mmCIF file of C-alpha atoms in Angstrom:
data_model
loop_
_atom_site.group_PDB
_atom_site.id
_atom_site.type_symbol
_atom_site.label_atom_id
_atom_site.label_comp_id
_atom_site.label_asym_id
_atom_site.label_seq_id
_atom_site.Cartn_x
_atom_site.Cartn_y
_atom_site.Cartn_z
ATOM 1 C CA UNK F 29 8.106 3.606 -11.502
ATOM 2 C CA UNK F 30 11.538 4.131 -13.374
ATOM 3 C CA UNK F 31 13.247 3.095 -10.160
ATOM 4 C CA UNK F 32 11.406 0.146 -9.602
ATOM 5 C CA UNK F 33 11.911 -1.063 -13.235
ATOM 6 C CA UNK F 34 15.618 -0.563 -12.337
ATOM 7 C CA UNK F 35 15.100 -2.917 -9.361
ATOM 8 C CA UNK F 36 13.135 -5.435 -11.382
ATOM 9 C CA UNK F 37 16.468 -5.658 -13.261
ATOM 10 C CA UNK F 38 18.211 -6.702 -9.872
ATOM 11 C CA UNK F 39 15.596 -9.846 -10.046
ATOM 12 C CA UNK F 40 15.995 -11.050 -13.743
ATOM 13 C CA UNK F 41 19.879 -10.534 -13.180
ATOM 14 C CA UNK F 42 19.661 -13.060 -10.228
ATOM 15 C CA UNK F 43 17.350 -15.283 -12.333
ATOM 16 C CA UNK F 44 14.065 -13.859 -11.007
ATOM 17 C CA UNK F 45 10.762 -13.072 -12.104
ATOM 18 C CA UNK F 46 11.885 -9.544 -13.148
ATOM 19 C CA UNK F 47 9.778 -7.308 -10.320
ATOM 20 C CA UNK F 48 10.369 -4.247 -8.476
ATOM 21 C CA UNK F 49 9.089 -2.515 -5.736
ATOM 22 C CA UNK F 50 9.658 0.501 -3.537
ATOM 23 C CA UNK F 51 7.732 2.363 -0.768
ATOM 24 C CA UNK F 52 7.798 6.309 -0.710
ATOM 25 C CA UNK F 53 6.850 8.669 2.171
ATOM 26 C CA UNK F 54 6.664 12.650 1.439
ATOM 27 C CA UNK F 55 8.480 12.578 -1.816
ATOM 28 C CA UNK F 56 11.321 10.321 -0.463
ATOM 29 C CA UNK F 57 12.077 6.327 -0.791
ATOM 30 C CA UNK F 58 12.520 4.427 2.326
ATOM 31 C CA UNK F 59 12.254 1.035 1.274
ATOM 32 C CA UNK F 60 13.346 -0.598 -2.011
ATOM 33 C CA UNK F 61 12.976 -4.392 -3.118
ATOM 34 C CA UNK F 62 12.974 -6.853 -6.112
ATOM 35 C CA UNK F 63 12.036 -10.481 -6.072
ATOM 36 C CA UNK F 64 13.812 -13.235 -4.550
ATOM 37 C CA UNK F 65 12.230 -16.074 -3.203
ATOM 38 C CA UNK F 66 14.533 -18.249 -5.319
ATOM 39 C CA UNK F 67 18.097 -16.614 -4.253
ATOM 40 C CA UNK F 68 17.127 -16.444 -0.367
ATOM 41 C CA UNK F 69 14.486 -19.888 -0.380
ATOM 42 C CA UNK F 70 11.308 -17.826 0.249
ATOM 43 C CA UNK F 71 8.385 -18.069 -0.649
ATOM 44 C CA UNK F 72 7.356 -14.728 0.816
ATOM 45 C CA UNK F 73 10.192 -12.831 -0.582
ATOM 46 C CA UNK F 74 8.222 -10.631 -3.119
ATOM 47 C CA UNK F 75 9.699 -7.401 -4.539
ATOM 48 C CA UNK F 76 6.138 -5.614 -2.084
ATOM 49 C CA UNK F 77 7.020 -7.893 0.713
ATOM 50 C CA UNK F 78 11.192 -6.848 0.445
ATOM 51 C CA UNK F 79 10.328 -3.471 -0.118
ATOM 52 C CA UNK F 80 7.899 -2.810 2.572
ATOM 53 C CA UNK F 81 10.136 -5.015 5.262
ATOM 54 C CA UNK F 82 12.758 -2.559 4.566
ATOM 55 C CA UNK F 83 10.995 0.584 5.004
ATOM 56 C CA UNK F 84 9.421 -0.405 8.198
ATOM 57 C CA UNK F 85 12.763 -1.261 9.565
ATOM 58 C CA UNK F 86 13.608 1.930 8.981
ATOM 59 C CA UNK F 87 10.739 3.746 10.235
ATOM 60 C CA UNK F 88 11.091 1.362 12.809
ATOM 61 C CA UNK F 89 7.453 0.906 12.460
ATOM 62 C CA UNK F 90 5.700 -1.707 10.800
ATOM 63 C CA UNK F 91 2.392 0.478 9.715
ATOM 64 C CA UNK F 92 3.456 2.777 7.216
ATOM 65 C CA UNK F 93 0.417 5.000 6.552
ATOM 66 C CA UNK F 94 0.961 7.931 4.666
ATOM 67 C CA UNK F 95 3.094 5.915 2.114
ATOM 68 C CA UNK F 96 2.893 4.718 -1.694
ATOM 69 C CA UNK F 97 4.050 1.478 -2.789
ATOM 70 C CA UNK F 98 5.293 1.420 -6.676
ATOM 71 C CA UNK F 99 5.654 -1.920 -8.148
ATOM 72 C CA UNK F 100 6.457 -3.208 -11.078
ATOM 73 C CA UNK F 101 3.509 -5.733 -11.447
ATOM 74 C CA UNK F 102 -0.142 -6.149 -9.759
ATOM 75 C CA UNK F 103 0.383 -7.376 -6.184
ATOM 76 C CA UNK F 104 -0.830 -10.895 -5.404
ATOM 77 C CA UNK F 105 -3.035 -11.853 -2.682
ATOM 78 C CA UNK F 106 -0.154 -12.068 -0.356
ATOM 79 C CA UNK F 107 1.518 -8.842 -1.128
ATOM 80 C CA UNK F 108 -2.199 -7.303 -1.083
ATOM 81 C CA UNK F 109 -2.698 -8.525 2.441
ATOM 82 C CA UNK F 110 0.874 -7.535 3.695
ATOM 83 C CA UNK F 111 0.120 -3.762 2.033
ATOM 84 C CA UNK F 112 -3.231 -3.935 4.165
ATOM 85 C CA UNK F 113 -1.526 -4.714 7.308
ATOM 86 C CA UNK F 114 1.086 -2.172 6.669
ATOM 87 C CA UNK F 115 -1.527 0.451 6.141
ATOM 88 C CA UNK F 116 -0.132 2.007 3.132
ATOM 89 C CA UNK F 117 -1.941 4.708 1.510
ATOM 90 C CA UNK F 118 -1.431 4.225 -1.986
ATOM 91 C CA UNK F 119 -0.383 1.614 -4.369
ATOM 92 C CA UNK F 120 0.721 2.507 -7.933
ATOM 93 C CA UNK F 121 1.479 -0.659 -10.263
ATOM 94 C CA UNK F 122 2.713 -0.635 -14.061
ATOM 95 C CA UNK F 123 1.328 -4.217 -15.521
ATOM 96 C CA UNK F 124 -1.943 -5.848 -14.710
ATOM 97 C CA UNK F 125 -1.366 -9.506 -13.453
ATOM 98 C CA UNK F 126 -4.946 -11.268 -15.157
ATOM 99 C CA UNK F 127 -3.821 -14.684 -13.763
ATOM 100 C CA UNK F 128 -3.182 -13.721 -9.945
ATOM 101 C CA UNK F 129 -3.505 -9.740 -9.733
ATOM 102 C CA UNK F 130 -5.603 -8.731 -6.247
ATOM 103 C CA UNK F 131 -5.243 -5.173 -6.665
ATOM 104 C CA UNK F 132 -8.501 -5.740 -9.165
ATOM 105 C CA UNK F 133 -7.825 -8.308 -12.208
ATOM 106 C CA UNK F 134 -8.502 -11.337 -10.422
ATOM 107 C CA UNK F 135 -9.164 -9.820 -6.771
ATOM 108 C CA UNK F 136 -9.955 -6.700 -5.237
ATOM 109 C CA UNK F 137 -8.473 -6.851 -1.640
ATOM 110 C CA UNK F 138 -7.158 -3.542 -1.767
ATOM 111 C CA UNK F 139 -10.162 -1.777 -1.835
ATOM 112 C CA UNK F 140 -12.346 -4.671 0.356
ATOM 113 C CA UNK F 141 -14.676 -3.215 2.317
ATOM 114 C CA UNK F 142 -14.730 -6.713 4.196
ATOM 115 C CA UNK F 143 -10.525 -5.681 5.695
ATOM 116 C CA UNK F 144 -9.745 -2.985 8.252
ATOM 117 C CA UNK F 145 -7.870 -0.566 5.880
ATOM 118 C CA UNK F 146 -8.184 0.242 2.232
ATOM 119 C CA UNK F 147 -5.466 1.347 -0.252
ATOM 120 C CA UNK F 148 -6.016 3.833 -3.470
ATOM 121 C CA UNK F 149 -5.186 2.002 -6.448
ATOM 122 C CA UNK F 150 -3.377 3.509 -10.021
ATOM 123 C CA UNK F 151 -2.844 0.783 -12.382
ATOM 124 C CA UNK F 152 -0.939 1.174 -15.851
ATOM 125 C CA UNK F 153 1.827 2.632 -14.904
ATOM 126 C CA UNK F 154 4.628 2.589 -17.550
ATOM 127 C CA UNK F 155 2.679 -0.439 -18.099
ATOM 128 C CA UNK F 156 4.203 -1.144 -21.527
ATOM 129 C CA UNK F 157 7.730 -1.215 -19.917
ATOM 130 C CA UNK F 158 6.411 -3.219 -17.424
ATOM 131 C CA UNK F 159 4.643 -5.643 -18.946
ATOM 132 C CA UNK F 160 7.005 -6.497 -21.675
ATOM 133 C CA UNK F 161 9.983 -6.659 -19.044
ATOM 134 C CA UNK F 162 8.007 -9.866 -17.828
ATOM 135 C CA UNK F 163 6.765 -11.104 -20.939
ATOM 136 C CA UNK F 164 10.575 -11.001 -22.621
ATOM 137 C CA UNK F 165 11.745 -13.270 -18.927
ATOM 138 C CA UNK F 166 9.119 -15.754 -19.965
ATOM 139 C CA UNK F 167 9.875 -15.684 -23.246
ATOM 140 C CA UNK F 168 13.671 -16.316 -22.722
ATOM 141 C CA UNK F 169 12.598 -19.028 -20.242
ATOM 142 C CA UNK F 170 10.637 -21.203 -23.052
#
């Protein structure tokens, strides 16, 4: 989670919403990301979305079972639903999102039985970090 708070810095620094992500398989990081759907004019550019296009180009596969995803903040609905489709194992996230979280504040889809894979969730990771990473963005923003 200390790496991906490092890569949340990446974001703010490029006048992001400070998030970080990065997917891990056996112990070792192949894929790494931070928001910017401002700097490259996408809406799907997500730190989970970044991070998870990366390490399937490397494993030159786009399911990536077996794998954790840290991140900085709850995934959204979107990132949720790319994580499903990637089949990653795990997801490990430092602050709860209450607003738009779907990794269980707002949504669940994670852990739907309804969708063809489920992830394990651990929430409150370095949460404090986390959490006041975003809240001193905002705050600078108002």
């Amino acid at each position: 989670m200390r790496r991906a708070l490092e890569l949340a810095r990446h974001a703010e620094e490029a006048g992001e919403v400070p998030v970080g992500a990065l997917v891990v398989l056996n112990d070792e990081i192949i894929g790494e990301g931070w928001n910017q759907p401002i700097v490259v004019h996408d809406p799907t550019a997500h730190a989970e979305i970044v991070a998870l296009r990366a390490a399937a180009t490397r494993m030159k596969n786009y399911r990536l079972t077996d794998t954790t995803l840290y991140v900085t903040l709850e995934p959204c609905a979107m990132c949720a639903g790319a994580i499903v489709q990637a089949r990653v194992a795990r997801v490990v996230y430092g602050a709860a999102d209450p607003k738009a979280g779907a990794a269980g504040s707002v949504f669940n889809l994670l852990e739907s039985p309804a969708l063809n894979h489920r992830a394990q969730i651990t929430g409150g990771v370095l949460a404090e970090d986390c959490g006041q990473s975003l809240k001193a963005f905002f705050q600078a923003r108002r």
